[in-house]
XYZ file of C-alpha atoms in Angstrom:
590
model
C -40.831 11.524 15.344
C -40.160 10.823 11.665
C -39.088 7.277 10.886
C -36.521 6.228 8.329
C -37.858 3.642 5.866
C -36.780 0.139 6.826
C -35.431 -0.476 3.314
C -33.137 2.571 3.565
C -31.665 1.385 6.873
C -31.237 -2.147 5.531
C -29.430 -0.786 2.478
C -26.915 1.004 4.730
C -26.351 -2.139 6.814
C -25.967 -4.291 3.703
C -23.242 -2.008 2.332
C -21.157 -1.684 5.508
C -19.486 -4.402 7.536
C -19.528 -3.815 11.276
C -15.723 -4.180 11.342
C -15.395 -1.456 8.682
C -17.318 1.009 10.845
C -15.714 0.076 14.171
C -12.149 0.168 12.770
C -12.586 3.872 12.031
C -12.837 4.533 15.772
C -11.066 1.623 17.501
C -7.982 -0.516 16.812
C -9.189 -4.076 16.160
C -7.544 -7.220 14.864
C -8.772 -10.420 13.267
C -9.086 -13.484 15.458
C -10.649 -16.479 13.718
C -13.993 -15.525 12.211
C -14.314 -12.449 14.415
C -12.492 -9.219 15.201
C -11.452 -8.265 18.739
C -10.369 -5.113 20.539
C -10.471 -3.322 23.874
C -13.925 -2.261 24.993
C -14.883 1.329 24.135
C -17.293 1.229 27.069
C -14.806 0.729 29.945
C -11.089 0.662 30.689
C -9.619 -2.807 30.353
C -6.322 -4.535 29.620
C -7.665 -7.755 28.114
C -9.823 -7.343 24.970
C -13.445 -8.338 25.532
C -15.002 -6.460 22.596
C -15.883 -8.727 19.632
C -17.297 -8.052 16.163
C -19.099 -10.601 14.032
C -19.547 -9.343 10.454
C -21.447 -12.431 9.397
C -24.178 -11.812 11.980
C -23.887 -8.022 11.759
C -23.326 -7.130 15.399
C -20.740 -6.299 18.071
C -20.734 -7.610 21.628
C -18.814 -6.436 24.684
C -18.407 -9.288 27.168
C -17.224 -7.006 29.990
C -20.264 -4.686 29.918
C -22.917 -6.655 28.040
C -23.245 -3.895 25.401
C -24.534 -5.335 22.130
C -25.775 -3.855 18.871
C -25.406 -3.005 15.197
C -23.539 -0.202 13.404
C -26.185 2.408 14.314
C -25.996 1.455 17.993
C -22.201 1.624 17.908
C -22.097 5.222 16.638
C -24.850 6.333 19.000
C -23.186 4.819 22.066
C -19.515 5.551 21.358
C -19.754 8.882 19.521
C -22.724 10.260 21.480
C -24.827 10.707 18.340
C -28.594 10.731 18.005
C -30.105 8.062 15.765
C -30.650 10.466 12.843
C -27.052 11.704 13.084
C -25.775 8.121 13.074
C -27.901 7.290 10.020
C -26.619 10.324 8.097
C -23.007 9.553 8.985
C -23.269 5.906 7.943
C -25.258 6.690 4.782
C -22.434 8.977 3.701
C -19.873 6.241 4.442
C -21.978 3.760 2.427
C -22.183 6.115 -0.558
C -25.930 6.710 -0.279
C -27.821 9.962 -0.652
C -29.178 11.333 2.640
C -32.850 10.706 3.314
C -34.411 14.122 3.974
C -38.061 13.229 4.710
C -39.317 15.471 1.924
C -42.529 14.723 0.074
C -40.389 13.596 -2.863
C -38.536 11.120 -0.620
C -41.784 9.754 0.765
C -43.311 9.481 -2.713
C -40.222 7.712 -4.025
C -40.324 5.263 -1.114
C -43.976 4.520 -1.848
C -43.214 3.987 -5.552
C -40.241 1.764 -4.657
C -42.457 -0.503 -2.574
C -44.983 -0.800 -5.409
C -42.172 -1.474 -7.899
C -40.729 -4.344 -5.852
C -44.202 -5.763 -5.229
C -44.812 -5.869 -8.993
C -41.522 -7.676 -9.591
C -42.140 -10.095 -6.714
C -45.586 -10.961 -8.061
C -44.267 -11.419 -11.605
C -41.341 -13.619 -10.527
C -43.463 -15.823 -8.266
C -45.923 -16.513 -11.078
C -43.249 -17.329 -13.675
C -41.459 -19.663 -11.233
C -44.490 -21.955 -11.420
C -43.680 -22.663 -15.062
C -40.409 -24.340 -14.082
C -41.940 -26.816 -11.643
C -41.873 -30.230 -13.360
C -45.025 -31.045 -15.254
C -45.941 -32.190 -18.718
C -46.395 -28.647 -20.047
C -42.811 -27.584 -19.462
C -40.685 -30.281 -21.058
C -38.895 -27.657 -23.125
C -37.803 -25.887 -19.930
C -36.776 -29.085 -18.165
C -34.824 -30.266 -21.192
C -32.966 -26.965 -21.320
C -32.094 -27.096 -17.614
C -30.936 -30.701 -18.027
C -28.765 -29.718 -21.000
C -27.119 -27.072 -18.809
C -26.651 -29.579 -15.956
C -28.998 -27.581 -13.716
C -31.513 -29.221 -11.428
C -34.732 -27.934 -9.932
C -33.003 -27.140 -6.617
C -30.625 -24.634 -8.210
C -33.531 -23.192 -10.225
C -35.366 -22.606 -6.937
C -32.225 -21.133 -5.314
C -32.081 -18.414 -7.988
C -35.872 -18.158 -8.484
C -35.502 -18.995 -12.167
C -38.793 -18.805 -14.037
C -40.122 -19.256 -17.551
C -42.458 -16.922 -19.451
C -44.574 -18.714 -22.092
C -45.078 -17.077 -25.479
C -48.808 -16.876 -24.786
C -48.258 -15.091 -21.469
C -51.007 -12.691 -20.381
C -49.307 -11.342 -17.258
C -50.272 -7.731 -17.966
C -53.979 -8.538 -18.039
C -53.735 -10.637 -14.870
C -51.673 -8.065 -12.936
C -54.005 -5.157 -13.817
C -56.368 -6.599 -11.210
C -53.866 -5.847 -8.430
C -51.713 -2.962 -9.685
C -52.199 0.410 -11.312
C -51.716 0.213 -15.081
C -49.220 3.095 -15.147
C -47.067 1.386 -12.517
C -47.056 -1.797 -14.618
C -45.955 0.186 -17.665
C -43.170 1.908 -15.683
C -41.836 -1.403 -14.366
C -40.218 -2.274 -17.708
C -41.725 -5.770 -17.685
C -43.985 -4.958 -20.628
C -43.853 -3.046 -23.903
C -46.623 -1.708 -26.163
C -47.314 -3.597 -29.381
C -48.602 -0.646 -31.420
C -50.020 -2.861 -34.159
C -52.249 -4.734 -31.727
C -52.453 -1.814 -29.269
C -51.781 -4.082 -26.305
C -49.013 -4.557 -23.752
C -46.815 -7.579 -24.388
C -44.638 -9.464 -21.922
C -41.026 -8.385 -22.584
C -39.678 -11.809 -21.583
C -42.113 -14.140 -23.325
C -40.513 -17.341 -24.572
C -37.589 -16.840 -22.201
C -36.092 -18.333 -19.100
C -35.896 -15.464 -16.600
C -33.191 -14.690 -14.030
C -34.349 -12.251 -11.318
C -31.835 -9.557 -10.309
C -31.884 -8.465 -6.666
C -30.724 -5.452 -4.696
C -28.175 -5.883 -1.904
C -31.047 -6.213 0.531
C -32.618 -9.029 -1.493
C -35.473 -7.105 -3.150
C -36.156 -7.868 -6.853
C -35.264 -4.886 -9.046
C -34.868 -6.279 -12.590
C -34.832 -9.402 -14.761
C -32.570 -10.966 -17.333
C -34.176 -13.255 -19.913
C -32.672 -15.950 -22.180
C -34.373 -17.451 -25.201
C -34.337 -21.266 -24.953
C -35.646 -22.205 -28.407
C -33.746 -21.752 -31.649
C -34.995 -18.463 -33.034
C -32.427 -16.353 -34.871
C -34.846 -13.450 -35.155
C -34.724 -12.886 -31.404
C -31.812 -11.694 -29.280
C -30.349 -14.437 -27.079
C -30.466 -12.253 -23.950
C -32.773 -9.407 -22.958
C -32.509 -7.331 -19.764
C -35.018 -5.098 -18.037
C -34.709 -1.538 -19.331
C -33.289 1.025 -16.935
C -35.872 2.561 -14.630
C -35.725 5.104 -11.818
C -35.015 2.143 -9.494
C -32.663 0.087 -11.663
C -29.419 1.233 -13.274
C -27.385 -1.538 -14.895
C -24.075 0.118 -14.076
C -24.921 0.356 -10.359
C -25.791 -3.309 -9.786
C -24.328 -6.801 -10.106
C -26.084 -10.136 -10.486
C -25.824 -12.326 -7.354
C -24.035 -9.743 -5.188
C -26.869 -10.089 -2.680
C -25.750 -13.715 -2.127
C -22.003 -13.331 -2.707
C -21.576 -10.567 -0.123
C -22.665 -13.005 2.600
C -19.503 -15.100 2.094
C -17.182 -12.073 2.026
C -16.464 -12.508 5.734
C -14.771 -15.846 4.959
C -13.513 -15.336 1.386
C -11.447 -12.325 0.317
C -11.799 -12.631 -3.472
C -14.746 -12.540 -5.858
C -15.066 -13.825 -9.430
C -16.628 -11.324 -11.814
C -18.034 -13.159 -14.849
C -20.084 -12.140 -17.869
C -23.371 -14.009 -17.683
C -26.148 -15.307 -15.470
C -25.465 -18.924 -16.464
C -21.786 -18.527 -15.556
C -22.748 -17.422 -12.031
C -25.340 -20.174 -11.620
C -22.968 -22.876 -12.881
C -20.168 -21.729 -10.551
C -22.630 -21.537 -7.648
C -23.912 -25.021 -8.536
C -20.314 -26.235 -8.158
C -19.996 -24.711 -4.664
C -18.196 -21.560 -5.863
C -20.371 -19.005 -4.099
C -18.128 -15.921 -4.446
C -19.203 -14.999 -7.970
C -21.133 -12.130 -9.573
C -21.893 -10.953 -13.115
C -22.185 -7.545 -14.689
C -25.437 -6.848 -16.474
C -24.678 -6.682 -20.168
C -22.724 -3.417 -19.991
C -19.058 -2.500 -19.723
C -17.751 -2.663 -16.154
C -18.393 0.637 -14.374
C -16.599 2.506 -11.609
C -19.630 2.102 -9.318
C -19.543 -1.684 -9.744
C -15.800 -1.778 -8.918
C -16.284 0.396 -5.818
C -19.298 -1.670 -4.744
C -17.320 -4.928 -4.949
C -14.432 -3.259 -3.129
C -16.662 -2.718 -0.096
C -16.884 -6.479 0.403
C -13.840 -8.101 -1.225
C -10.107 -7.325 -1.322
C -9.514 -8.998 -4.714
C -11.674 -8.864 -7.836
C -10.863 -11.651 -10.317
C -12.322 -10.720 -13.703
C -13.019 -13.931 -15.620
C -14.728 -13.263 -18.930
C -15.290 -15.699 -21.797
C -12.211 -17.040 -23.582
C -13.248 -15.656 -26.979
C -12.436 -12.424 -28.796
C -15.404 -10.478 -27.416
C -14.589 -11.674 -23.884
C -11.006 -10.486 -24.270
C -12.120 -7.071 -25.537
C -14.542 -6.757 -22.631
C -11.706 -7.637 -20.233
C -9.458 -4.961 -21.756
C -12.195 -2.318 -21.402
C -12.693 -3.430 -17.803
C -8.947 -3.152 -17.117
C -8.624 0.349 -18.550
C -11.751 1.538 -16.710
C -10.832 0.053 -13.337
C -7.051 0.486 -12.976
C -7.621 3.956 -11.502
C -9.245 2.369 -8.425
C -6.256 0.233 -7.386
C -5.388 0.579 -3.706
C -2.601 -0.922 -1.585
C -5.033 -3.308 0.106
C -7.170 -4.020 -2.998
C -6.272 -6.104 -6.055
C -7.781 -6.506 -9.511
C -6.650 -9.551 -11.472
C -7.686 -11.207 -14.743
C -8.249 -14.867 -15.472
C -8.337 -16.023 -19.084
C -9.759 -19.474 -19.698
C -8.635 -21.766 -22.563
C -9.931 -20.883 -26.038
C -13.621 -21.539 -26.488
C -14.310 -21.952 -22.769
C -16.417 -19.819 -20.498
C -16.737 -20.199 -16.707
C -19.925 -22.232 -17.169
C -18.417 -24.813 -19.537
C -15.014 -24.879 -17.828
C -16.234 -25.601 -14.306
C -18.606 -28.297 -15.604
C -15.751 -30.108 -17.349
C -13.057 -29.639 -14.730
C -14.845 -29.151 -11.397
C -14.361 -26.801 -8.477
C -10.850 -27.781 -7.289
C -9.317 -27.652 -10.766
C -10.992 -24.279 -11.370
C -9.394 -22.860 -8.210
C -5.980 -24.308 -9.101
C -6.206 -22.980 -12.646
C -7.181 -19.593 -11.231
C -4.234 -19.489 -8.799
C -1.767 -20.537 -11.522
C -3.034 -18.319 -14.351
C -4.545 -15.091 -13.026
C -2.580 -11.984 -13.956
C -2.458 -8.620 -12.214
C -4.190 -5.766 -13.979
C -1.102 -3.670 -14.772
C 0.704 -6.699 -16.264
C -2.323 -7.582 -18.381
C -2.513 -4.050 -19.752
C 1.212 -3.953 -20.525
C 1.177 -7.388 -22.198
C -1.811 -6.411 -24.310
C -0.158 -3.299 -25.739
C 3.139 -5.094 -26.261
C 1.536 -8.049 -28.057
C -0.571 -5.765 -30.241
C 2.273 -3.470 -31.237
C 4.365 -3.946 -34.367
C 7.199 -2.276 -32.451
C 7.666 0.451 -35.034
C 8.877 3.838 -33.759
C 5.402 5.359 -33.983
C 3.599 2.455 -32.330
C 6.109 2.219 -29.488
C 5.782 5.949 -28.878
C 1.962 5.594 -28.816
C 2.258 2.609 -26.495
C 4.501 4.527 -24.105
C 2.133 7.499 -24.073
C -0.945 5.306 -23.464
C 0.682 3.413 -20.589
C 1.868 6.597 -18.876
C -1.641 8.080 -19.164
C -3.194 4.927 -17.652
C -0.599 4.854 -14.864
C -1.192 8.506 -14.039
C -4.954 7.901 -13.806
C -4.498 5.807 -10.629
C -5.964 7.733 -7.711
C -3.783 6.268 -4.951
C -0.384 8.000 -5.115
C 1.596 5.057 -3.695
C 0.124 2.493 -6.114
C 0.539 4.999 -8.953
C 4.261 5.254 -8.199
C 4.826 1.502 -8.423
C 2.660 0.920 -11.491
C 4.384 3.754 -13.370
C 7.715 2.308 -12.240
C 6.726 -1.102 -13.632
C 5.640 0.377 -16.984
C 8.839 2.379 -17.329
C 11.088 -0.552 -16.402
C 9.343 -2.719 -18.999
C 9.530 0.004 -21.622
C 13.264 0.338 -20.955
C 13.753 -3.211 -22.211
C 12.339 -2.123 -25.565
C 15.007 0.525 -26.149
C 16.502 0.182 -29.636
C 19.906 -0.703 -28.201
C 18.309 -3.993 -27.165
C 16.454 -4.584 -30.430
C 17.946 -5.010 -33.875
C 16.489 -2.117 -35.908
C 17.984 -0.726 -39.104
C 16.808 2.828 -38.686
C 19.306 5.078 -36.888
C 16.752 7.856 -36.677
C 14.375 5.566 -34.839
C 17.005 4.828 -32.201
C 17.618 8.462 -31.443
C 13.957 9.484 -31.360
C 12.775 6.568 -29.236
C 15.619 6.855 -26.757
C 14.997 10.576 -26.389
C 11.246 10.131 -25.816
C 11.631 7.357 -23.297
C 14.604 8.876 -21.493
C 12.732 12.169 -20.977
C 9.801 10.242 -19.507
C 12.142 8.232 -17.269
C 14.081 11.315 -16.209
C 10.983 13.260 -15.169
C 9.527 10.228 -13.427
C 12.748 9.435 -11.524
C 13.252 13.047 -10.499
C 9.813 13.292 -8.932
C 10.164 9.868 -7.311
C 13.189 11.113 -5.340
C 10.664 12.965 -3.193
C 7.648 11.628 -1.377
C 4.248 13.360 -1.800
C 4.779 14.862 1.668
C 8.159 16.337 0.683
C 6.489 17.889 -2.383
C 3.922 19.490 -0.039
C 6.776 20.769 2.156
C 8.405 22.313 -0.928
C 5.089 24.044 -1.697
C 4.822 25.410 1.845
C 8.374 26.798 1.797
C 7.853 28.176 -1.713
C 4.841 30.185 -0.490
C 6.831 31.601 2.459
C 9.901 32.518 0.380
C 7.765 34.341 -2.167
C 5.769 36.237 0.481
C 8.362 37.061 3.151
C 6.953 40.505 3.949
C 3.485 39.059 4.428
C 4.671 36.293 6.777
C 6.807 38.780 8.727
C 3.516 40.385 9.785
C 1.709 37.023 10.172
C 4.155 34.904 12.153
C 1.177 33.181 13.789
C 0.617 31.248 10.550
C 3.973 29.530 11.056
C 3.070 28.074 14.446
C 2.702 24.304 14.900
C 4.044 23.375 11.479
C 5.002 19.706 10.944
C 7.950 18.860 8.669
C 9.153 15.329 7.966
C 12.234 15.912 5.801
C 15.208 16.877 7.967
C 16.573 19.180 5.267
C 13.256 21.013 4.904
C 12.817 21.175 8.691
C 16.233 22.865 9.117
C 15.496 25.313 6.286
C 12.118 26.230 7.798
C 13.714 26.851 11.196
C 16.244 29.188 9.518
C 13.489 31.108 7.664
C 11.263 31.296 10.763
C 14.076 32.624 12.951
C 15.067 35.206 10.310
C 11.462 36.421 10.106
C 11.250 36.706 13.903
C 14.497 38.721 13.899
C 13.290 40.882 11.003
C 16.455 39.917 9.114
C 15.185 38.024 6.072
C 16.559 40.059 3.162
C 19.673 37.928 2.697
C 18.744 34.334 3.493
C 21.565 31.899 2.778
C 19.859 28.843 1.255
C 21.571 25.871 -0.338
C 21.278 26.358 -4.116
C 20.413 22.706 -4.840
C 17.633 22.722 -2.253
C 16.306 26.036 -3.549
C 16.301 24.635 -7.104
C 14.244 21.628 -5.930
C 11.755 23.898 -4.176
C 11.335 26.116 -7.236
C 11.075 23.152 -9.560
C 8.796 20.768 -7.681
C 6.518 23.036 -5.630
C 3.132 22.187 -7.131
C 1.563 25.498 -6.088
C 3.962 27.840 -7.883
C 1.575 28.656 -10.750
C -1.328 29.329 -8.358
C 0.883 31.494 -6.125
C 2.133 33.535 -9.084
C -1.394 34.138 -10.325
C -2.438 35.357 -6.835
C 0.642 37.471 -6.208
C -1.149 40.311 -4.382
C -4.080 38.312 -3.020
C -2.918 37.619 0.541
C -6.195 36.066 1.663
C -5.900 33.506 -1.129
C -2.236 32.886 -0.237
C -3.267 32.305 3.409
C -5.988 29.894 2.315
C -3.598 27.808 0.161
C -0.961 27.877 2.908
C -3.404 26.686 5.583
C -4.706 23.874 3.362
C -1.191 22.486 2.919
C -0.416 23.007 6.608
C -3.545 20.992 7.432
C -2.426 18.163 5.089
C 0.933 17.969 6.863
C -0.787 17.904 10.244
C -3.065 15.066 9.068
C -0.048 13.114 7.843
C 1.672 13.606 11.201
C -1.391 12.261 13.015
C -1.638 9.267 10.673
C 1.985 8.318 11.302
C 1.582 8.604 15.054
C -1.640 6.562 15.001
C -0.039 3.848 12.828
C 2.918 3.623 15.184
C 0.682 3.335 18.248
C -1.630 0.809 16.583
C 1.362 -1.420 15.797
C 2.394 -1.148 19.425
C -1.153 -1.803 20.636
C -1.439 -4.943 18.478
C 1.426 -6.379 20.506
C 0.684 -5.304 24.080
C -2.995 -4.139 24.278
C -1.834 -1.434 26.710
C -4.631 0.816 28.028
C -2.513 4.007 27.866
C -1.664 3.274 24.239
C -5.331 2.698 23.503
C -6.338 5.996 25.159
C -3.692 7.894 23.188
C -4.934 6.344 19.912
C -8.481 7.462 20.733
C -7.266 10.981 21.529
C -5.312 11.225 18.267
C -8.235 9.847 16.220
C -10.509 12.466 17.738
C -7.959 15.145 16.868
C -7.716 13.654 13.363
C -11.495 13.967 12.885
C -11.426 17.579 14.089
C -8.529 18.392 11.781
């Protein structure tokens, strides 16, 4: 039997909380540090099933069943181990492990890679241990208010200028592997490999499972010819945009703390951590990426972006806001914290301490959509052209949000704020400006408000009815397609019943449909252009129709499950629980 690499399984477990996995199959609710629910292994009225995310297991007190996320899927969903691994890897956002020669070779190379980094880090750590040779290092740590204990906690090391690590490590590792690690570069003049981090304090970067994958280095002597910070180059095992400094530690407190501070630098993280603020991470010298946002979202419900209080920090925050607003979800928040001028998290927490930092954060953090709006307002001269550009930019950013409910409210906020800028409320001399700006904004508001009269489900219902009305002859011969249709708008439900009955009677040539309702269907059915372009293609029409029908069915199941889960949270009734399980199974099939 082929075995999955231990590192691959650990990566899955590190990315998924037990409660996240279990909640997809069972209703559970928070109780203290744990989650509880009715046992999936026997019928019961009093919940005995507990989940401990911190320790990474579930335990059923009524049956003695105990295990991790793999065990849970195997025992409750009747899956084999390999099937459970594939299912959870997909949920964790990892590529499936296929046991090919390439996979095995990559796993072998990964182990060598981490061994090289472990060896390098362990040797450079010795240069931070107090002794007469390293006064420059100790003085720097003292200047930054860092003691040896915190240096050990983060495995901080120092690489002397005269370092000969490459020569030493050639005794234990293949030369090509050392070159590929990114720790060294070729000095063509001397034709020898030089330590990339010589003369620098080094900050090891770890994977979620705690394996070293890269290094950040900071120069500690005044040398304007050298960059202040240097990071490991990207390798096949390290992508800056996929990782975050200190997430391997911060994720362990996510069971107790719902928010995380995202800061700019290694020293910011270490200083916050040194002041007992453990929920902090840093990006790795690049603009914030979608993968980093999604990765943080797996562990925390609020990301507080706290970059330096200077111009470059503000610009980085704006880029982060525009890149990440699309990932807003009802249960997830992204906020921004701007420190006083000239301060960064490192300096601020040293001066003010932990409690003041938290209070300042609570009083001053701003939600992402408000930050974006304030930025464009404050940087606009409020001329006709600039206001029009501002309106267009905000609508584009609002429309980029993937969650339709959040999108609706953010767009609503932008439009309400833009309404206050109408020329009737501002003293402008130009009459032409008033007319143009009002027209532009009013059209945007009108379209937005018209579509907001209808929920996304009503829009889907319009599309379904539109397809039927434009293919009556086809549906007359395929009445089976109209079976088991779910409608949620009473008006649309009544209209569908009328159409369905007329088709069954063969009397559909003169349907009497309310003109206003028909106008809404023709105007807001999102499929009309696709349907028109496939006018004679009945198989394509059937495919589109069935896709929408399936969406409506899924929505119906979600509503019924939500209703039953609310009921179950109150009474823990076994019949309710069984019905939830049945509907969830049907939901997975659908």
